[in-house]
Amino acid sequence: MNTVPTAGAAPRRPAGPIGRSAQRFTAAALGPYQSAVIRIGFATTYLLFLLREVPYRQELYGPDSPWAWDLAHRLIAENRAFTVLIWSDSSVWFEAVYALTLVSAFCTMIGWRTRTMSVLFMVGVLSIQNRNVFMGDGGDNVVHLMAIYLVLTRCAQVWSLDARRAARNAARRAQGLRPARDVVGPVLWAVLGPVLLVAQVQDGLGGTWWLPALLWVLWLGSAARWAVDRHAPDGETRVLLDVVANIVHNAALVVIMAEVCLIYATAGWYKIQGSRWQDGTALYYPLKLDYFTPWPELSNLMAASSLMVMVVTYATVIVQVAFPFTLFDRRVKNVLLVVMMGEHAGIAVLLGLPFFSMAMISADAVFLPTVFLVWCGGRVGLGRDRLLARFGRGGGARVPGPREPVGAGTAGPGGEAPPRPGDGGHTLVG
């Protein structure tokens, strides 16, 4: 099938809704702003969580944990989970892994070498959580899953340092100059390859088949992408790699959407079966538990109103059960999305679960309208420019949007760059 139109001929549009949908699914990485918000949200959530637990890290996940290293080793041998913290019981090794997870979370948040840092972020999240599985809650489970999904997405198309680097390279090309030489990407690739090989040989990648396969595919794919960008940036191989990356990204976004819907649907239907949710008193009981009352006066004030407790209890069930069905109506979906985010903000304040709420709000962001996200990005950019101007500095280079000509640049094996102008017209369909 010829995917590149001949000179002077207009590209053929696929006939029928199936053909057009397939072309859209392969032509571009959809939801660039939504995936960027997910990246920033979950990386920020786990970064803040790790920073909060710094004074207690040894007791929670390190050598001083009540769940000792030998117990963790026995559990890992049974459930075949992955954690690099089982490679050694050394305190130095634990501190190195904890620090690397902090760094990778920060780099993922700002979008620096996102492809590599998202992989290291996933490794850090899995390693720390699987070291002591008894310390997690619902928010940790969501972070656990989303850290894996993020690796499959092109979540640095906008609002990232990778996008800035690609924009600078595009500007250099427009001036007839060569893109800036990339050194960091190949170095990261060359360092991580032997580490992955040693881990594979030492049987340190867990007992599943998919994790080693995913890591090797990402490592080899990064090398292939870098080689093609360097030697054949306009060839059909580059088009094929873009199509594959777009398909994987879009499929991962669909999985994230389905995951969010499944979370709310199961939570809502299980609540319906509970007698306390049926009589409208379920919210009252956590408001009276010391563990979930960081602000006792505020909790007592809300618990004192039986009408408020009943309304919030029933509204929670209705919103969670109804949300998956509202995706067919944009206006209703947006209203319920605001209600659910407000509900999670209330949970963060009333019940003292800020990281759970941040994780769920970040997951909900996959359904936010693009127009709203673009407007928010514009407001943030305007505020940044005004702040920099107040201190006598320029506004700097603006991060381009996904439909602006940003160029692929030479992001290298360790980075991720937005697609080049015109990439959206080359597909495997039509």
Short mmCIF file of C-alpha atoms in Angstrom, two decimals, residues 57-58 61-64 69 72-73 76 82-102 120 123-124 126-128 130-131 191-192 194-196 198-200 202-205:
data_model
loop_
_atom_site.label_atom_id
_atom_site.label_comp_id
_atom_site.label_asym_id
_atom_site.label_seq_id
_atom_site.Cartn_x
_atom_site.Cartn_y
_atom_site.Cartn_z
CA ARG A 57 11.45 6.21 54.14
CA GLN A 58 13.68 3.68 55.92
CA TYR A 61 10.24 0.81 52.43
CA GLY A 62 13.87 0.48 53.52
CA PRO A 63 16.00 -1.90 55.57
CA ASP A 64 14.35 -0.74 58.84
CA TRP A 69 13.84 -7.74 53.38
CA ALA A 72 9.62 -9.14 50.98
CA HIS A 73 11.91 -11.50 49.09
CA ILE A 76 8.13 -11.43 45.57
CA PHE A 82 9.02 -6.48 40.14
CA THR A 83 11.15 -4.37 42.45
CA VAL A 84 14.82 -3.48 42.21
CA LEU A 85 14.89 -3.09 46.00
CA ILE A 86 14.97 -6.86 46.27
CA TRP A 87 18.31 -6.95 44.46
CA SER A 88 20.10 -5.98 47.68
CA ASP A 89 19.27 -5.29 51.32
CA SER A 90 21.93 -2.56 51.51
CA SER A 91 20.88 0.80 52.88
CA VAL A 92 23.04 2.50 50.24
CA TRP A 93 21.17 0.69 47.46
CA PHE A 94 17.82 1.72 48.93
CA GLU A 95 18.88 5.38 49.18
CA ALA A 96 20.12 5.32 45.59
CA VAL A 97 16.84 3.89 44.30
CA TYR A 98 14.79 6.37 46.36
CA ALA A 99 16.84 9.29 45.07
CA LEU A 100 16.63 8.07 41.47
CA THR A 101 12.85 7.80 41.77
CA LEU A 102 12.69 11.37 43.06
CA LEU A 120 12.80 5.18 35.17
CA VAL A 123 10.71 1.37 37.59
CA GLY A 124 10.88 3.53 40.72
CA LEU A 126 6.95 -0.35 40.95
CA SER A 127 10.07 -0.88 43.04
CA ILE A 128 8.98 1.20 46.03
CA ASN A 130 6.17 -3.64 45.62
CA ARG A 131 8.80 -3.49 48.38
CA VAL A 191 24.31 3.53 30.12
CA LEU A 192 20.90 1.94 30.58
CA PRO A 194 24.09 -2.73 30.04
CA VAL A 195 22.05 -2.25 33.22
CA LEU A 196 19.06 -3.83 31.52
CA VAL A 198 22.66 -7.44 33.66
CA ALA A 199 19.20 -7.34 35.23
CA GLN A 200 17.92 -9.74 32.58
CA GLN A 202 20.50 -12.05 36.86
CA ASP A 203 16.75 -12.68 36.63
CA GLY A 204 16.02 -9.38 38.33
CA LEU A 205 13.09 -8.20 36.17
#
